[in-house]
Each structure stands twice: as structure tokens, then as C-alpha cells.
């Protein structure tokens, strides 16, 4: 070994990634990139960490996501403490007489359920707090003429001043309505899935637009639930604090998720409906694959590393988004080009099998892992 060459390598400054968005995808990328030797700055418009936020969703973490989170935080036992076993994947229907029919049941599911804010706090607490720029609203970005650096402009919400942050890599983790994706795909539109979800948070305990609901709306939801749902579920709804409504969206998978030294991850890359429990799992896997590609090829081969990330993740995520859309249409009883509308009262086992999460493309098999 050449000692002088080794010393030069050690003194080489770390490459720097600027991550726009501090949600699950953003903090996951921060973990994955720090682990492979990158400096990281996270730009987030929220003024403070969302610890204790009651309006987050419930999440189902697959075994690989659990393993990756444990490797990032170094405390897999803590993840176990903040999650609950989701050992059964159950699909069922309730008819007009409010009797229950099991459509599909998988008892070898091996997922764990988490609340969004608990998972975010778990990931965030294991990161250096100084890497976060809270209260910074992303405005724009520009790539240098030689494609080797990127400059991000953000508004400091407390002062209304404009801050600039430079980096070698821009990671767009700015969610389903990503401004960075819009820069490259101004004509891509979000697709309304055709329904809203009633959600809330119990004391015991995508993509969507969250709306607070009025007392009148809540009473209407209770009345509708009593006409449709089993009494036990109606009771759960009545005991839920702070219910809110989500309009469910996805969008057509993009043709690419990498440009020069800009990369899309999480919902910015693949907004999806919740029918296949993939949104959070895809975000975590995006981060892990991005980290491994950067480690494998090095920052000096950034273009090749990002292209490899795209070649691995884009086909997988696209198929999973379209599968979730298909399952959503089946559950709504809508017709598809290759099958009649789904009727839970007459459906046979083969028709119901599509509803299982095990039917998701690449279920239990992820390239590079």
C-alpha cells in the first residue's frame, strides 16, 4: 500500500447530500447515507420534530423494513417495543345483514404495526440533531453546469430570509406532491382514487390529503357507519379521538427518478394508495438501496450509482404502485379490463386471493437484498 495515497484518501472531504423532506423517507435516507460515509443536511418546513403528532397513519412494517431500521438505529429491541405484531393478513366483508364473511386469510404474515409518529421519532432520535434545518421551506434548486454540485434555496419561516445550501447530491423526499418531481414532470397529475378514508387515533395505539372534520361531519360519519359496519367497529369509531378524513391519491409511475445528481425517493418517486401497505416500506427500501449503490460505486461515480439505484427501484416500485391501484379498484367493486367487478358475496377463492398482500409483486423478494 502506498502510505501517501492512503493519507490522501483519508483527508478527502466527505461527499454531502441535501435531503428535502424530513418525513419517514427523508430520515431513512439520512440514516442510510450517514452509514456509508456521507455528510447529510435535512431541510424540513415543519418548525420542530413531529413528536406526539396524533394525526399520522398506522403503518405495517414488513420483515425487511424491520431489519433495516434495526441496523440503522442499532436498537432493534426498541422498534419491537413501539410496534405491535401484525401476524395475520385478513380480508373480510360485511353484508347487508352485518354478518361477516372471511375472503382471504394469511396467518404467516410476520409484519409489525406502528404509528407514524412513533416510527418517525424512533428514526429521528437516532440521528444527529444538528443535521436538521427545521422551519425551512424549500423554494428551488439549481444544478451546476458541470453537474457536480447542486444548490438549494429555502425560506427560513421564522425570519422570512432566504437560505442557500450546497451539496453534491439532492435527495427529493418531499412527498406525494413533490415540487422537485414537478420540476422534471410538470404535467404529471395526481390521480384521485375515488374515495376518502375515515381515520383517527386511539389511545391504545400514501398517500393522502388530511382534513380536519367538523362536529357535523363526525355525526354524519357515525350515522353512515351504523348503516354499514358491525356494531363493534362503530363503537371503535365513536371512541376514537380527533377523527380526520383522507382523500386518497396516487399518480402514474414516472419514467425515471434520477437526473444528474438529483434523485427521487419515497412518495416523491412513487405515490401509491394504501391497499398494499407499501408506501412506508418502499420509502425505507429506497433509502437502503440508495445507500448501498453509493457505497458500492463511491461518490466519485455518483452518476453510475444513481443510475443503478434507478434500475433497481423503478421497476419494483412501479409494479407495486399499479398493483395497489388494481386492488383498490377490486375492493371498490369497479370493473377492470380483464375481469368483472368484484362481488364479495359470490367471489371464489381465486378471486379473493388477489386481495392478499402476498400477491403484491416482489413480496418477500427485493433486488439487492
PDB file of C-alpha atoms in Angstrom, residues 102-281:
ATOM      1  CA  UNK A 102     -63.791 -14.021   5.523  1.00  0.00           C
ATOM      2  CA  UNK A 103     -62.489 -13.571   1.979  1.00  0.00           C
ATOM      3  CA  UNK A 104     -58.795 -14.342   2.495  1.00  0.00           C
ATOM      4  CA  UNK A 105     -56.607 -15.056   5.498  1.00  0.00           C
ATOM      5  CA  UNK A 106     -52.816 -15.396   5.745  1.00  0.00           C
ATOM      6  CA  UNK A 107     -51.509 -16.431   9.165  1.00  0.00           C
ATOM      7  CA  UNK A 108     -47.827 -16.276   8.153  1.00  0.00           C
ATOM      8  CA  UNK A 109     -47.731 -12.532   7.671  1.00  0.00           C
ATOM      9  CA  UNK A 110     -44.869 -11.570  10.021  1.00  0.00           C
ATOM     10  CA  UNK A 111     -45.360  -7.793   9.797  1.00  0.00           C
ATOM     11  CA  UNK A 112     -45.477  -5.328  12.681  1.00  0.00           C
ATOM     12  CA  UNK A 113     -47.835  -2.376  13.096  1.00  0.00           C
ATOM     13  CA  UNK A 114     -46.541   1.051  14.045  1.00  0.00           C
ATOM     14  CA  UNK A 115     -47.976   4.507  14.455  1.00  0.00           C
ATOM     15  CA  UNK A 116     -46.406   7.050  12.090  1.00  0.00           C
ATOM     16  CA  UNK A 117     -45.272   9.449  14.810  1.00  0.00           C
ATOM     17  CA  UNK A 118     -43.756   6.647  16.916  1.00  0.00           C
ATOM     18  CA  UNK A 119     -41.748   5.311  13.979  1.00  0.00           C
ATOM     19  CA  UNK A 120     -40.626   8.778  12.943  1.00  0.00           C
ATOM     20  CA  UNK A 121     -39.494   9.602  16.474  1.00  0.00           C
ATOM     21  CA  UNK A 122     -37.629   6.289  16.667  1.00  0.00           C
ATOM     22  CA  UNK A 123     -35.710   7.039  13.460  1.00  0.00           C
ATOM     23  CA  UNK A 124     -35.229  10.742  14.175  1.00  0.00           C
ATOM     24  CA  UNK A 125     -33.927  10.228  17.726  1.00  0.00           C
ATOM     25  CA  UNK A 126     -31.109   8.032  16.426  1.00  0.00           C
ATOM     26  CA  UNK A 127     -29.787  10.807  14.129  1.00  0.00           C
ATOM     27  CA  UNK A 128     -27.521  13.768  14.996  1.00  0.00           C
ATOM     28  CA  UNK A 129     -29.957  16.640  15.699  1.00  0.00           C
ATOM     29  CA  UNK A 130     -27.644  19.197  14.090  1.00  0.00           C
ATOM     30  CA  UNK A 131     -28.248  17.806  10.580  1.00  0.00           C
ATOM     31  CA  UNK A 132     -31.838  19.113  10.562  1.00  0.00           C
ATOM     32  CA  UNK A 133     -32.817  22.574   9.360  1.00  0.00           C
ATOM     33  CA  UNK A 134     -36.306  22.908  10.815  1.00  0.00           C
ATOM     34  CA  UNK A 135     -38.651  25.636   9.613  1.00  0.00           C
ATOM     35  CA  UNK A 136     -37.027  25.796   6.181  1.00  0.00           C
ATOM     36  CA  UNK A 137     -39.482  25.886   3.273  1.00  0.00           C
ATOM     37  CA  UNK A 138     -37.965  24.524   0.059  1.00  0.00           C
ATOM     38  CA  UNK A 139     -38.173  27.062  -2.780  1.00  0.00           C
ATOM     39  CA  UNK A 140     -36.000  25.898  -5.670  1.00  0.00           C
ATOM     40  CA  UNK A 141     -32.776  24.209  -6.686  1.00  0.00           C
ATOM     41  CA  UNK A 142     -30.151  24.505  -9.414  1.00  0.00           C
ATOM     42  CA  UNK A 143     -27.555  22.058 -10.694  1.00  0.00           C
ATOM     43  CA  UNK A 144     -24.101  23.375 -11.550  1.00  0.00           C
ATOM     44  CA  UNK A 145     -23.051  23.493 -15.202  1.00  0.00           C
ATOM     45  CA  UNK A 146     -20.588  20.633 -14.683  1.00  0.00           C
ATOM     46  CA  UNK A 147     -23.349  18.539 -12.987  1.00  0.00           C
ATOM     47  CA  UNK A 148     -21.128  18.028  -9.941  1.00  0.00           C
ATOM     48  CA  UNK A 149     -22.968  20.096  -7.334  1.00  0.00           C
ATOM     49  CA  UNK A 150     -26.433  21.358  -6.509  1.00  0.00           C
ATOM     50  CA  UNK A 151     -27.670  24.483  -4.709  1.00  0.00           C
ATOM     51  CA  UNK A 152     -30.935  24.503  -2.747  1.00  0.00           C
ATOM     52  CA  UNK A 153     -32.809  27.665  -1.822  1.00  0.00           C
ATOM     53  CA  UNK A 154     -35.185  27.676   1.134  1.00  0.00           C
ATOM     54  CA  UNK A 155     -37.147  30.267   3.067  1.00  0.00           C
ATOM     55  CA  UNK A 156     -36.465  30.444   6.801  1.00  0.00           C
ATOM     56  CA  UNK A 157     -40.023  30.641   8.103  1.00  0.00           C
ATOM     57  CA  UNK A 158     -39.189  32.445  11.349  1.00  0.00           C
ATOM     58  CA  UNK A 159     -37.300  35.283   9.630  1.00  0.00           C
ATOM     59  CA  UNK A 160     -38.591  35.077   6.020  1.00  0.00           C
ATOM     60  CA  UNK A 161     -34.965  35.212   4.893  1.00  0.00           C
ATOM     61  CA  UNK A 162     -33.687  33.013   2.071  1.00  0.00           C
ATOM     62  CA  UNK A 163     -31.037  30.423   2.894  1.00  0.00           C
ATOM     63  CA  UNK A 164     -28.863  28.557   0.400  1.00  0.00           C
ATOM     64  CA  UNK A 165     -27.430  25.088   0.982  1.00  0.00           C
ATOM     65  CA  UNK A 166     -24.871  23.457  -1.321  1.00  0.00           C
ATOM     66  CA  UNK A 167     -24.307  19.742  -1.765  1.00  0.00           C
ATOM     67  CA  UNK A 168     -23.054  17.030  -4.083  1.00  0.00           C
ATOM     68  CA  UNK A 169     -26.428  15.270  -4.179  1.00  0.00           C
ATOM     69  CA  UNK A 170     -30.039  16.385  -3.859  1.00  0.00           C
ATOM     70  CA  UNK A 171     -32.402  13.762  -2.437  1.00  0.00           C
ATOM     71  CA  UNK A 172     -36.042  14.652  -3.093  1.00  0.00           C
ATOM     72  CA  UNK A 173     -38.028  13.209  -0.185  1.00  0.00           C
ATOM     73  CA  UNK A 174     -40.671  15.924  -0.356  1.00  0.00           C
ATOM     74  CA  UNK A 175     -43.707  13.673  -0.571  1.00  0.00           C
ATOM     75  CA  UNK A 176     -46.502  12.828  -2.970  1.00  0.00           C
ATOM     76  CA  UNK A 177     -46.852  16.480  -4.085  1.00  0.00           C
ATOM     77  CA  UNK A 178     -43.108  16.851  -4.677  1.00  0.00           C
ATOM     78  CA  UNK A 179     -42.023  20.199  -6.113  1.00  0.00           C
ATOM     79  CA  UNK A 180     -38.800  18.594  -7.290  1.00  0.00           C
ATOM     80  CA  UNK A 181     -40.688  15.928  -9.252  1.00  0.00           C
ATOM     81  CA  UNK A 182     -42.862  18.696 -10.720  1.00  0.00           C
ATOM     82  CA  UNK A 183     -39.711  20.413 -11.952  1.00  0.00           C
ATOM     83  CA  UNK A 184     -38.974  17.412 -14.175  1.00  0.00           C
ATOM     84  CA  UNK A 185     -42.549  16.255 -14.795  1.00  0.00           C
ATOM     85  CA  UNK A 186     -44.733  19.390 -14.773  1.00  0.00           C
ATOM     86  CA  UNK A 187     -47.586  17.544 -16.492  1.00  0.00           C
ATOM     87  CA  UNK A 188     -47.846  14.564 -14.142  1.00  0.00           C
ATOM     88  CA  UNK A 189     -51.115  14.791 -12.247  1.00  0.00           C
ATOM     89  CA  UNK A 190     -52.120  13.123  -9.043  1.00  0.00           C
ATOM     90  CA  UNK A 191     -54.943  10.618  -9.516  1.00  0.00           C
ATOM     91  CA  UNK A 192     -57.865  10.641  -7.087  1.00  0.00           C
ATOM     92  CA  UNK A 193     -58.635   7.021  -6.238  1.00  0.00           C
ATOM     93  CA  UNK A 194     -62.356   7.637  -5.974  1.00  0.00           C
ATOM     94  CA  UNK A 195     -62.930   7.651  -2.235  1.00  0.00           C
ATOM     95  CA  UNK A 196     -61.933   9.089   1.134  1.00  0.00           C
ATOM     96  CA  UNK A 197     -60.876   7.230   4.260  1.00  0.00           C
ATOM     97  CA  UNK A 198     -62.215   7.915   7.752  1.00  0.00           C
ATOM     98  CA  UNK A 199     -59.290   7.806  10.156  1.00  0.00           C
ATOM     99  CA  UNK A 200     -58.498   8.561  13.750  1.00  0.00           C
ATOM    100  CA  UNK A 201     -56.171   7.798  16.619  1.00  0.00           C
ATOM    101  CA  UNK A 202     -56.937   5.559  19.580  1.00  0.00           C
ATOM    102  CA  UNK A 203     -55.265   5.952  22.942  1.00  0.00           C
ATOM    103  CA  UNK A 204     -54.035   2.361  22.583  1.00  0.00           C
ATOM    104  CA  UNK A 205     -52.290   2.709  19.549  1.00  0.00           C
ATOM    105  CA  UNK A 206     -49.722   7.226   0.580  1.00  0.00           C
ATOM    106  CA  UNK A 207     -50.779   8.995   0.104  1.00  0.00           C
ATOM    107  CA  UNK A 208     -53.433  11.336   1.158  1.00  0.00           C
ATOM    108  CA  UNK A 209     -54.606  14.829   1.926  1.00  0.00           C
ATOM    109  CA  UNK A 210     -55.554  15.148   5.592  1.00  0.00           C
ATOM    110  CA  UNK A 211     -58.535  17.318   6.504  1.00  0.00           C
ATOM    111  CA  UNK A 212     -59.861  18.183   9.938  1.00  0.00           C
ATOM    112  CA  UNK A 213     -63.558  17.437  10.281  1.00  0.00           C
ATOM    113  CA  UNK A 214     -66.380  19.402  11.863  1.00  0.00           C
ATOM    114  CA  UNK A 215     -68.760  18.061  14.529  1.00  0.00           C
ATOM    115  CA  UNK A 216     -71.472  17.852  11.874  1.00  0.00           C
ATOM    116  CA  UNK A 217     -69.245  15.733   9.619  1.00  0.00           C
ATOM    117  CA  UNK A 218     -68.388  13.432  12.528  1.00  0.00           C
ATOM    118  CA  UNK A 219     -72.054  12.835  13.345  1.00  0.00           C
ATOM    119  CA  UNK A 220     -72.744  12.082   9.672  1.00  0.00           C
ATOM    120  CA  UNK A 221     -69.888   9.549   9.662  1.00  0.00           C
ATOM    121  CA  UNK A 222     -71.304   7.854  12.741  1.00  0.00           C
ATOM    122  CA  UNK A 223     -74.754   7.613  11.119  1.00  0.00           C
ATOM    123  CA  UNK A 224     -73.294   6.157   7.927  1.00  0.00           C
ATOM    124  CA  UNK A 225     -71.172   3.691   9.909  1.00  0.00           C
ATOM    125  CA  UNK A 226     -74.202   2.421  11.814  1.00  0.00           C
ATOM    126  CA  UNK A 227     -75.866   1.586   8.484  1.00  0.00           C
ATOM    127  CA  UNK A 228     -72.861  -0.248   7.092  1.00  0.00           C
ATOM    128  CA  UNK A 229     -70.438  -1.522   9.722  1.00  0.00           C
ATOM    129  CA  UNK A 230     -70.575  -4.078  12.502  1.00  0.00           C
ATOM    130  CA  UNK A 231     -71.589  -2.526  15.868  1.00  0.00           C
ATOM    131  CA  UNK A 232     -68.165  -3.273  17.370  1.00  0.00           C
ATOM    132  CA  UNK A 233     -66.440  -1.221  14.696  1.00  0.00           C
ATOM    133  CA  UNK A 234     -68.945   1.608  15.138  1.00  0.00           C
ATOM    134  CA  UNK A 235     -68.066   1.630  18.838  1.00  0.00           C
ATOM    135  CA  UNK A 236     -64.370   1.915  17.990  1.00  0.00           C
ATOM    136  CA  UNK A 237     -65.134   4.868  15.726  1.00  0.00           C
ATOM    137  CA  UNK A 238     -67.133   6.590  18.449  1.00  0.00           C
ATOM    138  CA  UNK A 239     -64.315   6.171  20.955  1.00  0.00           C
ATOM    139  CA  UNK A 240     -61.656   7.487  18.585  1.00  0.00           C
ATOM    140  CA  UNK A 241     -60.289  10.926  19.378  1.00  0.00           C
ATOM    141  CA  UNK A 242     -59.742  13.556  16.701  1.00  0.00           C
ATOM    142  CA  UNK A 243     -61.032  11.751  13.613  1.00  0.00           C
ATOM    143  CA  UNK A 244     -59.970  13.145  10.268  1.00  0.00           C
ATOM    144  CA  UNK A 245     -60.660  12.457   6.613  1.00  0.00           C
ATOM    145  CA  UNK A 246     -58.135  11.461   3.971  1.00  0.00           C
ATOM    146  CA  UNK A 247     -58.690  11.841   0.249  1.00  0.00           C
ATOM    147  CA  UNK A 248     -56.633   9.032  -1.271  1.00  0.00           C
ATOM    148  CA  UNK A 249     -54.357   9.727  -4.245  1.00  0.00           C
ATOM    149  CA  UNK A 250     -51.647   8.116  -6.310  1.00  0.00           C
ATOM    150  CA  UNK A 251     -50.059   9.013  -9.636  1.00  0.00           C
ATOM    151  CA  UNK A 252     -48.843   7.169 -12.687  1.00  0.00           C
ATOM    152  CA  UNK A 253     -45.306   5.833 -12.136  1.00  0.00           C
ATOM    153  CA  UNK A 254     -42.736   8.239 -13.647  1.00  0.00           C
ATOM    154  CA  UNK A 255     -40.411   7.227 -16.466  1.00  0.00           C
ATOM    155  CA  UNK A 256     -37.351   7.973 -14.367  1.00  0.00           C
ATOM    156  CA  UNK A 257     -36.406   9.013 -10.837  1.00  0.00           C
ATOM    157  CA  UNK A 258     -32.822  10.226 -11.404  1.00  0.00           C
ATOM    158  CA  UNK A 259     -31.381  13.271 -13.194  1.00  0.00           C
ATOM    159  CA  UNK A 260     -27.687  14.203 -12.938  1.00  0.00           C
ATOM    160  CA  UNK A 261     -27.185  14.464  -9.161  1.00  0.00           C
ATOM    161  CA  UNK A 262     -30.878  14.648  -8.225  1.00  0.00           C
ATOM    162  CA  UNK A 263     -32.789  11.557  -7.068  1.00  0.00           C
ATOM    163  CA  UNK A 264     -36.398  10.950  -6.014  1.00  0.00           C
ATOM    164  CA  UNK A 265     -37.239   8.708  -3.059  1.00  0.00           C
ATOM    165  CA  UNK A 266     -40.360   7.696  -1.170  1.00  0.00           C
ATOM    166  CA  UNK A 267     -43.689   9.233  -2.120  1.00  0.00           C
ATOM    167  CA  UNK A 268     -41.909  11.778  -4.304  1.00  0.00           C
ATOM    168  CA  UNK A 269     -40.878   8.859  -6.518  1.00  0.00           C
ATOM    169  CA  UNK A 270     -43.947   6.638  -6.267  1.00  0.00           C
ATOM    170  CA  UNK A 271     -47.129   7.971  -4.636  1.00  0.00           C
ATOM    171  CA  UNK A 272     -49.371   4.975  -4.002  1.00  0.00           C
ATOM    172  CA  UNK A 273     -52.697   4.060  -2.472  1.00  0.00           C
ATOM    173  CA  UNK A 274     -52.577   2.179   0.850  1.00  0.00           C
ATOM    174  CA  UNK A 275     -54.112  -1.092  -0.358  1.00  0.00           C
ATOM    175  CA  UNK A 276     -50.818  -2.997  -0.439  1.00  0.00           C
ATOM    176  CA  UNK A 277     -49.160  -1.496   2.671  1.00  0.00           C
ATOM    177  CA  UNK A 278     -46.147  -0.491   0.598  1.00  0.00           C
ATOM    178  CA  UNK A 279     -45.715   3.290   0.923  1.00  0.00           C
ATOM    179  CA  UNK A 280     -43.545   3.288   4.053  1.00  0.00           C
ATOM    180  CA  UNK A 281     -41.841   0.012   3.182  1.00  0.00           C
TER     181      UNK A 281
END
